[in-house]
Amino acid sequence: AAPLFMKPARLLSLAVASSSAASAILGVPSLGRGLRCRLACTEAAPPIGPEDGEAWVFAAMDSTLRAARDAVNSAEFSAANCELLRARLGLSEGELRRVVVAYPTVLGYSYEDNLAPSLAALQQRLSLSESQLRRVVIAQPQVLGYSYDANVAPSLSKLQRRLQLCDEELARVVVGQPAVLSYSFEAKIEPALAKLQARLELSASSLRRLVLLYPAVLGYSYDANLAPKLQYLQEALELSPNELRAKVLMMPALLGYSLERRYRPRVALCRAHDKPLSAVLSRISRSHREFEAWATDGRGGGGSGGSSRGGGSGGSARGGEGSGGARRGEG
């Protein structure tokens, strides 16, 4: 009985090797983990003696081999679907790996039944080019699991109505901030927009322009991020409400810089070296080293830097706090 019992383990090790070969296509080494768990459970079973009979041994073999077969079939299914997804979006192997690692659940989706229809619906709704669709998926792989009809389409329609966007402008917002597809309109987007509009006394057209220039603002928490930042800037720079509004509308990316890592240290430097506080905003896109050099001895690159009216172009807002948004979690 003992030699017979060892055969399933040997055969299962071959199945693990097959699964590893399939996973190598994707570059995801964890695909065989479930198989290894099954193998460990099998090997941990109580020892079988001659008194147990061959029937029990062959039953264990049959069960183990079925598990191996199913796991290998699952790996092959995942590899085939990922290859179809890669071809559909024109992804490189590295980009496909990024998508799978960020959203492993995609391995269980059928390309024909799930992925292809969702991609087609999103592309058609926003009139996205192939490159734009690819960019959205790479930046937000979870979109592959969202229900378009139940979640994505209603949320996009509400955002479009709220900001009075045309279809092309809605597409610009989504491509600029793909994570918006994961936000709940009622729980996140609308409350933040309403509070920001009230705080800066923005007209509907001004709010619309701000979002178009800097779509990332849709991902910031108003209470935890925007409110304290705006309050500090107004007080520290001694800005009137009208001046604060004008500064933000001139360069919406100001909302993306970190209060603790960029604004506070630079205000402190200007005060310590008797520099005009207006430089905190006019030189916002400068690196900290450049800003410090300018504040301490007048050098550091010259020019105002970062005063671009293009919103996000005046620096990458590297100090931004990220989206901080609750996700819908559907799909």
Backbone as numpy.savetxt, mean C-alpha at the origin, in Angstrom:
# Nx Ny Nz CAx CAy CAz Cx Cy Cz
6.21 -53.58 9.28 5.40 -52.37 9.28 6.24 -51.12 9.28
7.37 -51.16 10.00 8.20 -49.96 10.10 8.71 -49.49 8.74
9.26 -50.38 7.91 9.71 -49.92 6.58 8.58 -49.36 5.74
7.39 -50.01 5.85 6.25 -49.50 5.09 5.88 -48.10 5.56
5.97 -47.85 6.86 5.56 -46.54 7.38 6.48 -45.43 6.88
7.70 -45.77 6.57 8.63 -44.73 6.13 8.38 -44.28 4.71
7.70 -45.11 3.92 7.49 -44.77 2.52 6.70 -43.47 2.32
5.59 -43.24 3.03 4.87 -41.98 2.83 5.76 -40.77 3.10
6.59 -40.86 4.11 7.46 -39.72 4.41 8.41 -39.45 3.25
8.98 -40.53 2.66 9.89 -40.35 1.53 9.15 -39.76 0.32
7.95 -40.31 0.06 7.17 -39.78 -1.06 6.76 -38.34 -0.81
6.45 -38.03 0.43 6.05 -36.67 0.76 7.21 -35.71 0.59
8.42 -36.18 0.88 9.58 -35.32 0.68 9.74 -34.98 -0.80
9.38 -35.93 -1.68 9.41 -35.64 -3.11 8.35 -34.61 -3.46
7.20 -34.70 -2.80 6.14 -33.71 -3.06 6.58 -32.33 -2.61
7.28 -32.28 -1.47 7.80 -31.00 -0.99 8.76 -30.42 -2.02
9.62 -31.28 -2.59 10.55 -30.82 -3.62 9.81 -30.27 -4.82
8.72 -30.96 -5.22 7.92 -30.48 -6.35 7.29 -29.14 -6.03
6.80 -29.02 -4.80 6.19 -27.75 -4.39 7.23 -26.64 -4.38
8.44 -26.97 -3.93 9.50 -25.97 -3.91 9.84 -25.52 -5.32
9.82 -26.47 -6.26 10.09 -26.10 -7.66 9.03 -25.16 -8.17
7.77 -25.44 -7.81 6.69 -24.54 -8.24 6.85 -23.17 -7.60
7.22 -23.17 -6.31 7.35 -21.88 -5.63 8.53 -21.10 -6.17
9.52 -21.80 -6.70 10.68 -21.10 -7.26 10.30 -20.22 -8.43
9.23 -20.60 -9.11 8.74 -19.78 -10.23 8.39 -18.39 -9.74
7.82 -18.36 -8.51 7.40 -17.09 -7.94 8.48 -16.47 -7.07
9.45 -17.25 -6.68 10.46 -16.74 -5.77 9.95 -16.60 -4.36
8.92 -17.34 -3.98 8.35 -17.26 -2.64 8.61 -18.58 -1.94
9.61 -18.63 -1.05 10.00 -19.91 -0.46 9.00 -20.49 0.49
7.97 -19.74 0.90 7.04 -20.23 1.91 5.93 -21.09 1.35
5.92 -21.31 0.02 4.81 -22.06 -0.56 4.73 -23.48 -0.03
5.88 -24.10 0.31 5.88 -25.47 0.77 5.68 -25.62 2.26
5.40 -24.53 2.96 5.31 -24.58 4.41 4.19 -25.49 4.89
3.04 -25.42 4.19 1.92 -26.26 4.59 2.27 -27.73 4.45
3.00 -28.07 3.39 3.43 -29.45 3.20 4.35 -29.89 4.31
5.28 -29.01 4.68 6.22 -29.39 5.72 5.51 -29.58 7.05
4.48 -28.78 7.28 3.70 -28.95 8.51 3.02 -30.32 8.52
2.46 -30.70 7.35 1.81 -32.01 7.29 2.82 -33.13 7.52
4.01 -32.97 6.95 5.04 -33.98 7.12 5.45 -34.10 8.58
5.58 -32.95 9.24 5.97 -32.97 10.65 4.91 -33.69 11.48
3.62 -33.42 11.16 2.53 -34.07 11.90 2.57 -35.59 11.67
2.86 -36.00 10.43 2.90 -37.42 10.13 4.04 -38.09 10.89
5.23 -37.46 10.89 6.37 -38.06 11.54 6.22 -38.08 13.06
5.35 -37.17 13.57 5.16 -37.11 15.01 4.13 -38.13 15.49
3.53 -38.88 14.58 2.52 -39.86 14.98 3.15 -40.95 15.84
2.36 -41.59 16.71 2.90 -42.65 17.57 3.51 -43.76 16.73
4.59 -44.38 17.22 5.23 -45.48 16.48 4.24 -46.60 16.21
4.41 -47.25 15.08 3.51 -48.34 14.70 4.23 -49.66 14.89
3.61 -50.54 15.60 4.19 -51.86 15.81 3.53 -52.88 14.92
4.10 -54.08 14.89 3.52 -55.15 14.05 2.08 -55.46 14.41
1.72 -55.23 15.67 0.36 -55.58 16.08 -0.69 -54.65 15.47
-0.28 -53.51 14.94 -1.25 -52.55 14.39 -1.79 -53.00 13.04
-1.09 -53.82 12.38 -1.61 -54.33 11.11 -1.29 -53.43 9.94
-1.23 -54.04 8.77 -0.88 -53.30 7.56 -1.99 -52.35 7.11
-3.23 -52.65 7.47 -4.35 -51.80 7.04 -4.17 -50.38 7.54
-3.78 -50.26 8.79 -3.60 -48.92 9.36 -2.47 -48.19 8.65
-1.40 -48.93 8.35 -0.24 -48.32 7.70 -0.62 -47.80 6.32
-1.33 -48.64 5.55 -1.70 -48.21 4.20 -2.72 -47.06 4.23
-3.57 -47.03 5.25 -4.50 -45.91 5.40 -3.73 -44.62 5.64
-2.71 -44.69 6.48 -1.89 -43.51 6.75 -1.15 -43.06 5.49
-0.66 -44.04 4.73 0.02 -43.71 3.48 -0.92 -43.01 2.51
-2.12 -43.52 2.39 -3.09 -42.96 1.45 -3.45 -41.53 1.83
-3.67 -41.30 3.11 -4.01 -39.97 3.58 -2.86 -38.99 3.34
-1.65 -39.44 3.62 -0.48 -38.58 3.44 -0.27 -38.23 1.99
-0.42 -39.23 1.12 -0.22 -38.98 -0.31 -1.29 -38.06 -0.88
-2.50 -38.20 -0.38 -3.57 -37.28 -0.83 -3.22 -35.85 -0.45
-2.73 -35.68 0.78 -2.35 -34.34 1.22 -1.22 -33.79 0.36
-0.25 -34.65 0.02 0.86 -34.22 -0.82 0.36 -33.82 -2.20
-0.52 -34.65 -2.77 -1.05 -34.37 -4.10 -1.81 -33.04 -4.11
-2.65 -32.82 -3.10 -3.44 -31.59 -3.03 -2.53 -30.37 -2.91
-1.48 -30.50 -2.10 -0.58 -29.37 -1.90 0.18 -29.04 -3.18
0.63 -30.06 -3.87 1.33 -29.83 -5.13 0.39 -29.21 -6.16
-0.84 -29.71 -6.24 -1.82 -29.14 -7.16 -2.08 -27.67 -6.82
-2.14 -27.37 -5.51 -2.36 -25.99 -5.09 -1.21 -25.09 -5.50
0.01 -25.59 -5.35 1.19 -24.81 -5.75 1.18 -24.56 -7.25
0.83 -25.60 -8.02 0.78 -25.44 -9.48 -0.32 -24.46 -9.88
-1.46 -24.52 -9.17 -2.57 -23.59 -9.43 -2.11 -22.16 -9.20
-1.41 -21.93 -8.07 -0.94 -20.59 -7.74 0.07 -20.09 -8.75
1.00 -20.97 -9.14 2.01 -20.58 -10.11 1.39 -20.21 -11.45
0.41 -20.99 -11.89 -0.23 -20.71 -13.17 -0.98 -19.39 -13.14
-1.71 -19.13 -12.06 -2.46 -17.88 -11.96 -1.55 -16.67 -11.86
-0.44 -16.83 -11.14 0.50 -15.72 -11.02 1.17 -15.42 -12.36
1.41 -16.45 -13.13 2.00 -16.23 -14.45 1.02 -15.47 -15.35
-0.26 -15.80 -15.26 -1.27 -15.08 -16.03 -1.36 -13.63 -15.57
-1.29 -13.41 -14.26 -1.34 -12.05 -13.73 -0.11 -11.27 -14.18
1.04 -11.91 -14.14 2.28 -11.25 -14.57 2.19 -10.83 -16.03
1.67 -11.74 -16.87 1.54 -11.43 -18.29 0.51 -10.33 -18.53
-0.59 -10.36 -17.78 -1.66 -9.37 -17.95 -1.19 -7.95 -17.64
-0.38 -7.80 -16.61 0.05 -6.48 -16.18 1.45 -6.11 -16.67
2.12 -7.06 -17.34 3.48 -6.79 -17.81 4.46 -6.62 -16.67
4.31 -7.43 -15.63 5.16 -7.31 -14.45 6.49 -8.04 -14.66
7.54 -7.48 -14.11 8.80 -8.19 -14.07 8.72 -9.23 -12.95
9.70 -10.13 -12.88 9.70 -11.12 -11.82 9.79 -10.46 -10.45
10.60 -9.39 -10.37 10.72 -8.67 -9.11 9.42 -8.01 -8.69
8.71 -7.44 -9.67 7.44 -6.78 -9.36 6.38 -7.79 -8.94
6.37 -8.94 -9.61 5.43 -9.99 -9.22 5.72 -10.46 -7.80
6.99 -10.60 -7.49 7.37 -11.02 -6.14 6.89 -10.00 -5.11
7.03 -8.72 -5.42 6.57 -7.67 -4.50 5.07 -7.77 -4.26
4.32 -8.02 -5.32 2.87 -8.13 -5.20 2.49 -9.32 -4.32
3.14 -10.47 -4.56 2.82 -11.68 -3.81 3.21 -11.55 -2.35
4.38 -10.99 -2.09 4.84 -10.83 -0.71 3.94 -9.85 0.05
3.53 -8.77 -0.63 2.67 -7.79 0.03 1.25 -8.31 0.23
0.81 -9.20 -0.65 -0.56 -9.70 -0.57 -0.58 -11.19 -0.91
-0.11 -12.04 0.00 -0.01 -13.48 -0.28 -1.34 -14.15 -0.62
-2.43 -13.56 -0.16 -3.74 -14.14 -0.43 -4.01 -14.28 -1.91
-3.32 -13.48 -2.73 -3.54 -13.53 -4.18 -3.23 -14.92 -4.73
-2.41 -15.69 -4.02 -2.06 -17.03 -4.49 -3.26 -17.96 -4.54
-4.28 -17.64 -3.79 -5.47 -18.50 -3.78 -6.56 -18.07 -4.72
-6.36 -16.97 -5.46 -7.39 -16.46 -6.35 -7.27 -17.08 -7.74
-8.41 -17.34 -8.34 -8.44 -17.79 -9.73 -8.29 -16.58 -10.64
-7.41 -16.68 -11.61 -7.23 -15.56 -12.53 -8.50 -15.30 -13.32
-9.09 -16.35 -13.88 -10.27 -16.18 -14.72 -11.49 -15.72 -13.92
-11.67 -16.26 -12.72 -12.88 -15.99 -11.96 -12.78 -14.74 -11.09
-11.57 -14.40 -10.63 -11.42 -13.29 -9.68 -10.57 -12.14 -10.23
-9.34 -12.43 -10.58 -8.39 -11.37 -10.90 -8.72 -10.64 -12.20
-8.94 -11.38 -13.27 -9.20 -10.75 -14.57 -10.44 -9.86 -14.55
-11.59 -10.33 -14.01 -12.78 -9.46 -13.98 -12.58 -8.20 -13.15
-11.90 -8.31 -12.01 -11.68 -7.13 -11.15 -10.79 -6.11 -11.84
-9.72 -6.58 -12.47 -8.82 -5.67 -13.19 -9.54 -4.99 -14.35
-10.34 -5.75 -15.08 -11.05 -5.19 -16.23 -12.05 -4.12 -15.78
-12.77 -4.40 -14.68 -13.77 -3.45 -14.20 -13.12 -2.16 -13.73
-12.02 -2.25 -12.99 -11.33 -1.07 -12.50 -10.74 -0.27 -13.65
-10.14 -0.95 -14.60 -9.55 -0.26 -15.74 -10.61 0.46 -16.57
-11.74 -0.19 -16.76 -12.80 0.43 -17.55 -13.42 1.61 -16.82
-13.63 1.47 -15.51 -14.27 2.55 -14.74 -13.44 3.83 -14.76
-12.11 3.69 -14.68 -11.25 4.85 -14.60 -10.54 5.17 -15.91
-10.81 4.38 -16.95 -10.15 4.55 -18.25 -8.63 4.58 -18.09
-8.13 3.62 -17.34 -6.70 3.55 -17.06 -5.95 2.93 -18.24
-4.78 3.45 -18.50 -3.90 2.82 -19.47 -3.30 1.58 -18.82
-2.64 0.76 -19.64 -2.01 -0.45 -19.09 -0.96 -0.09 -18.05
-0.18 0.94 -18.30 0.87 1.34 -17.36 0.27 1.88 -16.07
-0.84 2.61 -16.17 -1.48 3.13 -14.96 -2.07 2.00 -14.11
-2.70 1.03 -14.77 -3.25 -0.11 -14.04 -2.14 -0.88 -13.34
-1.04 -1.07 -14.03 0.11 -1.76 -13.45 0.63 -1.01 -12.24
0.71 0.30 -12.35 1.21 1.12 -11.24 0.30 1.02 -10.01
-1.00 1.02 -10.25 -1.95 0.92 -9.14 -1.81 -0.41 -8.41
-1.69 -1.50 -9.17 -1.61 -2.83 -8.55 -0.30 -2.99 -7.79
0.79 -2.51 -8.35 2.08 -2.62 -7.66 2.06 -1.83 -6.35
1.47 -0.65 -6.40 1.43 0.20 -5.20 0.42 -0.30 -4.18
-0.66 -0.93 -4.64 -1.73 -1.37 -3.75 -2.18 -2.77 -4.16
-1.37 -3.80 -3.91 -1.72 -5.16 -4.34 -3.04 -5.67 -3.77
-3.44 -5.13 -2.62 -4.68 -5.59 -1.99 -5.90 -5.32 -2.86
-5.76 -4.42 -3.84 -6.89 -4.14 -4.72 -7.33 -5.39 -5.47
-6.42 -6.35 -5.61 -6.75 -7.60 -6.29 -7.78 -8.41 -5.52
-7.93 -8.12 -4.23 -8.88 -8.87 -3.43 -10.16 -8.13 -3.12
-10.27 -6.86 -3.51 -11.48 -6.10 -3.22 -12.60 -6.48 -4.17
-13.79 -6.47 -3.65 -14.96 -6.67 -4.50 -15.25 -5.36 -5.21
-15.16 -5.36 -6.54 -15.36 -4.12 -7.28 -16.78 -3.61 -7.11
-17.76 -4.47 -7.31 -19.15 -4.03 -7.26 -19.58 -3.62 -5.86
-19.13 -4.34 -4.84 -19.59 -4.09 -3.48 -18.83 -2.97 -2.80
-17.56 -2.79 -3.15 -16.74 -1.85 -2.40 -16.12 -0.74 -3.24
-15.38 -1.12 -4.26 -14.61 -0.14 -5.02 -15.50 0.84 -5.78
-16.44 0.32 -6.54 -17.29 1.19 -7.37 -18.09 2.20 -6.53
-18.77 1.78 -5.45 -19.52 2.76 -4.64 -18.61 3.82 -4.02
-17.45 3.42 -3.54 -16.54 4.38 -2.91 -16.02 5.40 -3.91
-15.68 4.95 -5.12 -15.22 5.87 -6.15 -16.31 6.86 -6.54
-17.52 6.38 -6.64 -18.63 7.27 -7.01 -18.87 8.34 -5.95
-18.78 7.95 -4.69 -18.97 8.92 -3.60 -17.87 9.96 -3.58
-16.62 9.53 -3.79 -15.50 10.48 -3.82 -15.64 11.42 -5.01
-16.06 10.90 -6.14 -16.22 11.72 -7.33 -17.30 12.79 -7.11
-18.41 12.40 -6.52 -19.49 13.37 -6.25 -19.05 14.40 -5.21
-18.34 13.95 -4.18 -17.95 14.86 -3.10 -17.05 15.98 -3.59
-16.14 15.64 -4.49 -15.17 16.63 -4.98 -15.52 17.18 -6.35
-16.64 16.71 -6.91 -17.09 17.16 -8.23 -15.99 16.95 -9.28
-15.50 15.72 -9.32 -14.43 15.37 -10.25 -15.00 14.78 -11.53
-14.35 15.08 -12.63 -14.69 14.37 -13.86 -13.99 13.02 -13.82
-14.28 12.15 -14.77 -13.68 10.82 -14.77 -12.16 10.87 -14.85
-11.65 11.76 -15.67 -10.19 11.88 -15.82 -9.54 12.33 -14.52
-10.19 13.27 -13.82 -9.63 13.75 -12.55 -9.70 12.67 -11.48
-10.77 11.89 -11.48 -10.86 10.78 -10.52 -9.73 9.79 -10.75
-9.44 9.51 -12.01 -8.34 8.60 -12.33 -7.01 9.17 -11.85
-6.81 10.47 -11.98 -5.58 11.11 -11.52 -5.40 10.93 -10.02
-6.50 11.06 -9.30 -6.44 10.90 -7.84 -6.06 9.47 -7.46
-6.68 8.50 -8.13 -6.42 7.10 -7.80 -5.00 6.70 -8.17
-4.54 7.13 -9.33 -3.17 6.80 -9.74 -2.17 7.49 -8.83
-2.50 8.70 -8.39 -1.61 9.43 -7.49 -1.61 8.89 -6.07
-2.71 8.26 -5.66 -2.83 7.70 -4.31 -3.62 6.41 -4.39
-3.01 5.32 -4.91 -3.74 4.06 -5.09 -4.37 3.52 -3.80
-3.79 3.86 -2.66 -4.34 3.37 -1.40 -5.75 3.88 -1.14
-6.18 4.91 -1.88 -7.52 5.44 -1.68 -8.57 4.37 -1.98
-8.20 3.37 -2.78 -9.13 2.29 -3.10 -9.42 1.43 -1.87
-8.60 1.55 -0.84 -8.80 0.75 0.36 -9.50 1.53 1.47
-9.69 2.83 1.28 -10.27 3.65 2.33 -11.79 3.59 2.32
-12.35 3.60 3.50 -13.80 3.71 3.64 -14.17 5.19 3.45
-15.08 5.46 2.54 -15.47 6.86 2.30 -16.13 7.44 3.54
-17.06 6.69 4.12 -17.80 7.21 5.28 -16.94 7.33 6.53
-16.06 6.35 6.75 -15.30 6.33 7.99 -14.02 7.15 7.93
-13.43 7.32 6.74 -12.14 7.99 6.65 -12.13 9.21 5.74
-12.52 9.04 4.49 -12.34 10.11 3.51 -13.22 11.32 3.83
-14.52 11.10 3.96 -15.44 12.22 4.17 -15.17 12.98 5.46
-14.99 12.32 6.61 -14.70 13.08 7.84 -13.44 13.94 7.72
-12.38 13.39 7.12 -11.13 14.14 6.99 -11.30 15.33 6.05
-11.99 15.13 4.93 -12.22 16.23 4.00 -13.05 17.34 4.65
-14.09 16.96 5.35 -14.97 17.95 5.97 -14.21 18.78 7.01
-13.39 18.13 7.82 -12.63 18.84 8.86 -11.57 19.74 8.26
-10.89 19.26 7.23 -9.86 20.08 6.58 -10.49 21.29 5.90
-11.61 21.07 5.25 -12.30 22.17 4.57 -12.74 23.23 5.57
-13.27 22.79 6.71 -13.71 23.73 7.73 -12.53 24.45 8.37
-11.45 23.74 8.64 -10.28 24.33 9.31 -9.66 25.43 8.49
-9.53 25.21 7.18 -8.89 26.20 6.31 -9.90 27.11 5.62
-11.19 26.89 5.90 -12.26 27.69 5.28 -12.13 27.64 3.75
-12.08 26.42 3.24 -11.91 26.23 1.81 -13.25 26.17 1.09
-13.29 26.74 -0.07 -14.46 26.57 -0.92 -14.41 25.17 -1.53
-15.51 24.74 -2.12 -15.54 23.42 -2.75 -14.50 23.32 -3.86
-14.33 24.39 -4.62 -13.36 24.36 -5.72 -11.92 24.34 -5.19
-11.68 25.03 -4.08 -10.33 25.03 -3.50 -9.98 23.66 -2.93
-10.94 23.02 -2.28 -10.70 21.68 -1.75 -10.42 20.71 -2.90
-11.19 20.84 -3.94 -11.00 19.98 -5.11 -9.61 20.17 -5.70
-9.18 21.41 -5.83 -7.85 21.70 -6.39 -6.76 21.14 -5.50
-6.93 21.26 -4.19 -5.93 20.77 -3.25 -5.73 19.26 -3.40
-6.85 18.53 -3.50 -6.77 17.07 -3.61 -6.18 16.66 -4.95
-6.51 17.37 -6.01 -5.95 17.05 -7.32 -4.45 17.27 -7.36
-3.98 18.32 -6.68 -2.55 18.60 -6.66 -1.79 17.67 -5.72
-2.48 17.22 -4.66 -1.80 16.39 -3.66 -2.75 15.30 -3.16
-2.97 14.26 -3.98 -3.91 13.20 -3.60 -3.55 12.48 -2.31
-2.27 12.51 -1.92 -1.85 11.82 -0.70 -2.56 12.35 0.54
-3.11 13.57 0.46 -3.80 14.14 1.61 -4.99 13.28 2.03
-5.53 12.52 1.09 -6.67 11.65 1.41 -6.28 10.53 2.37
-5.00 10.27 2.51 -4.55 9.21 3.39 -4.16 9.66 4.78
-4.16 10.98 5.03 -3.73 11.48 6.34 -4.90 11.56 7.31
-4.62 11.21 8.54 -5.60 11.38 9.60 -5.68 12.85 9.96
-6.87 13.42 9.96 -6.98 14.84 10.28 -6.64 15.09 11.75
-7.23 14.33 12.64 -7.04 14.59 14.07 -5.61 14.31 14.53
-5.01 13.23 14.04 -3.68 12.85 14.51 -2.55 13.51 13.73
-2.82 13.97 12.53 -1.76 14.47 11.67 -1.98 15.92 11.25
-3.04 16.17 10.50 -3.22 17.49 9.89 -3.54 18.59 10.91
-4.44 18.32 11.84 -4.86 19.36 12.80 -3.69 19.90 13.63
-2.91 19.05 14.29 -1.78 19.58 15.07 -0.74 20.26 14.20
-0.55 19.79 13.00 0.44 20.39 12.10 0.01 21.80 11.69
-1.24 21.94 11.29 -1.74 23.26 10.90 -1.72 24.24 12.06
-2.10 23.77 13.24 -2.11 24.62 14.42 -0.70 25.10 14.75
0.26 24.21 14.68 1.64 24.59 14.99 2.16 25.61 13.99
1.94 25.36 12.69 2.43 26.28 11.68 1.83 27.67 11.84
0.55 27.71 12.13 -0.11 29.01 12.27 0.45 29.78 13.46
0.68 29.09 14.56 1.18 29.75 15.76 2.67 30.07 15.66
3.48 29.08 15.25 4.94 29.27 15.22 5.36 30.29 14.17
4.68 30.30 13.03 5.05 31.21 11.95 4.23 32.50 11.97
3.34 32.59 12.96 2.50 33.78 13.15 1.73 34.13 11.87
1.01 33.12 11.39 0.22 33.29 10.19 -1.24 33.55 10.54
-1.88 34.40 9.78 -3.32 34.59 9.92 -4.03 33.42 9.26
-5.30 33.20 9.54 -6.03 32.12 8.86 -5.95 32.23 7.34
-6.05 33.46 6.83 -5.97 33.64 5.38 -4.60 33.30 4.84
-3.56 33.68 5.59 -2.20 33.38 5.15 -1.92 31.88 5.17
-2.40 31.21 6.21 -2.22 29.77 6.30 -2.90 29.08 5.13
-4.12 29.49 4.84 -4.85 28.90 3.71 -4.11 29.14 2.40
-3.60 30.34 2.21 -2.88 30.67 0.98 -1.62 29.82 0.83
-0.90 29.62 1.94 0.32 28.81 1.88 0.00 27.37 1.48
-1.03 26.81 2.07 -1.39 25.41 1.79 -1.87 25.26 0.36
-2.68 26.20 -0.11 -3.18 26.10 -1.48 -2.07 26.31 -2.50
-1.08 27.13 -2.15 0.04 27.35 -3.05 0.90 26.09 -3.16
1.05 25.37 -2.02 1.88 24.18 -2.02 1.25 23.13 -1.10
0.28 22.37 -1.59 -0.40 21.38 -0.77 0.52 20.33 -0.15
1.69 20.11 -0.76 2.63 19.12 -0.20 3.13 19.52 1.17
2.92 20.77 1.59 3.28 21.17 2.95 2.58 20.29 3.98
1.42 19.78 3.61 0.66 18.94 4.53 1.32 17.58 4.74
2.26 17.23 3.89 2.88 15.91 3.97 4.15 15.85 4.79
4.74 17.00 5.11 5.99 16.98 5.87 5.73 16.76 7.35
6.69 16.12 8.00 6.53 15.74 9.40 6.65 16.94 10.34
5.74 17.01 11.26 5.78 18.08 12.26 7.01 17.92 13.16
7.25 16.70 13.63 8.33 16.47 14.59 9.70 16.39 13.93
9.77 15.88 12.72 11.08 15.67 12.10 11.50 16.79 11.15
10.56 17.66 10.79 10.94 18.72 9.86 10.54 20.10 10.36
9.28 20.32 10.68 8.85 21.67 11.04 9.44 22.16 12.36
9.29 21.39 13.42 9.79 21.85 14.73 11.31 22.08 14.72
12.12 21.14 14.19 13.57 21.38 14.19 13.97 22.62 13.39
13.27 22.90 12.30 13.66 24.04 11.47 13.21 25.37 12.06
12.08 25.36 12.72 11.67 26.56 13.44 12.69 26.87 14.53
13.13 25.83 15.22 14.12 26.02 16.29 15.44 26.55 15.72
15.87 26.04 14.57 17.10 26.53 13.96 17.00 28.00 13.56
15.88 28.38 12.98 15.69 29.77 12.57 15.71 30.71 13.77
15.06 30.29 14.83 15.03 31.12 16.03 16.41 31.22 16.67
17.14 30.11 16.67 18.45 30.09 17.31 19.48 30.93 16.55
19.32 31.04 15.24 20.30 31.75 14.42 19.74 33.01 13.79
18.62 33.46 14.33 18.02 34.73 13.89 17.77 34.76 12.39
17.20 33.69 11.89 16.82 33.61 10.49 15.31 33.83 10.36
14.86 34.34 9.23 13.41 34.57 9.07 12.63 33.26 9.10
11.57 33.24 9.87 10.75 32.03 9.98 10.08 31.65 8.67
9.94 32.60 7.77 9.33 32.31 6.47 10.14 31.26 5.71
11.43 31.12 6.04 12.29 30.14 5.36 11.88 28.71 5.68
11.19 28.51 6.79 10.74 27.17 7.14 9.88 26.60 6.02
9.04 27.43 5.42 8.20 26.98 4.32 8.86 27.16 2.97
9.55 28.26 2.76 10.14 28.51 1.44 11.28 27.55 1.13
11.92 27.01 2.16 13.02 26.07 1.97 12.64 24.66 2.45
11.37 24.36 2.47 10.91 23.11 3.06 11.45 21.87 2.35
11.70 21.96 1.06 12.14 20.77 0.32 13.63 20.51 0.44
14.37 21.45 1.03 15.80 21.24 1.22 16.03 20.12 2.23
17.14 19.40 2.06 17.50 18.39 3.04 17.82 19.08 4.37
17.79 18.32 5.44 18.06 18.92 6.75 19.49 19.46 6.79
20.42 18.74 6.15 21.81 19.19 6.14 21.94 20.53 5.42
21.27 20.67 4.29 21.31 21.93 3.55 20.67 23.06 4.34
19.54 22.75 4.97 18.84 23.78 5.73 19.69 24.22 6.91
20.31 23.27 7.59 21.14 23.60 8.75 22.35 24.42 8.34
22.95 24.07 7.19 24.10 24.84 6.70 23.69 26.27 6.38
22.53 26.42 5.77 22.04 27.77 5.46 21.76 28.55 6.74
21.15 27.91 7.73 20.77 28.60 8.96 22.00 29.01 9.77
23.06 28.23 9.72 24.21 28.49 10.57 25.25 29.42 9.94
25.39 29.39 8.60 26.41 30.27 8.02 25.99 30.90 6.70
24.71 30.73 6.34 24.23 31.40 5.14 24.42 30.65 3.86
25.08 29.47 3.93 25.25 28.67 2.71 24.22 27.55 2.72
24.27 26.69 1.72 23.38 25.53 1.70 22.51 25.46 0.48
22.95 26.01 -0.61 22.22 25.77 -1.85 21.50 26.97 -2.37
21.24 27.99 -1.54 20.61 29.20 -2.04 19.25 28.95 -2.63
18.56 30.01 -2.98 17.25 29.88 -3.61 16.20 29.49 -2.61
14.97 29.75 -2.95 13.89 29.46 -2.01 13.60 27.99 -1.93
13.65 27.29 -3.06 13.44 25.84 -3.06 12.10 25.45 -2.51
11.41 24.58 -3.20 10.19 23.99 -2.66 9.00 24.90 -2.67
9.06 26.08 -3.31 7.89 26.95 -3.31 7.02 26.69 -4.51
7.21 25.57 -5.13 6.46 25.23 -6.34 4.96 25.29 -6.13
4.27 25.81 -7.10 2.81 25.84 -7.04 2.20 24.53 -7.48
3.01 23.59 -7.85 2.50 22.33 -8.35 2.12 21.34 -7.28
2.05 21.78 -6.03 1.62 20.88 -4.98 2.69 19.91 -4.60
2.62 18.69 -5.14 3.53 17.64 -4.74 4.92 17.78 -5.33
5.14 18.72 -6.24 6.43 18.79 -6.90 7.47 19.50 -6.06
7.09 20.24 -5.08 8.04 20.98 -4.27 8.67 20.12 -3.22
9.17 18.97 -3.55 9.75 18.07 -2.57 8.86 16.87 -2.41
9.46 15.81 -1.95 8.73 14.55 -1.89 8.02 14.33 -0.58
8.02 15.34 0.28 7.36 15.19 1.58 7.85 13.94 2.28
9.20 13.79 2.29 9.76 12.57 2.85 9.43 12.42 4.31
9.14 13.53 4.98 8.84 13.43 6.40 7.40 13.09 6.68
6.61 12.81 5.65 5.19 12.55 5.84 4.93 11.34 6.70
3.81 11.34 7.37 3.51 10.28 8.30 2.79 9.11 7.67
2.55 9.12 6.39 1.84 8.00 5.78 0.35 8.14 5.92
-0.35 7.10 5.54 -1.80 7.22 5.44 -2.49 7.17 6.78
-2.06 6.29 7.65 -2.69 6.19 8.96 -4.17 5.92 8.85
-4.63 5.27 7.80 -6.04 5.10 7.59 -6.53 3.71 7.84
-7.74 3.60 8.35 -8.34 2.28 8.53 -8.75 1.73 7.19
-8.45 0.47 6.97 -8.79 -0.14 5.71 -10.10 -0.86 5.80
-10.71 -0.99 4.66 -12.02 -1.63 4.67 -11.92 -3.10 4.98
-10.90 -3.73 4.46 -10.69 -5.14 4.73 -11.64 -6.06 3.98
-12.33 -5.53 2.96 -13.21 -6.44 2.23 -12.43 -7.16 1.16
-13.10 -8.06 0.48 -12.47 -8.72 -0.64 -12.58 -10.20 -0.52
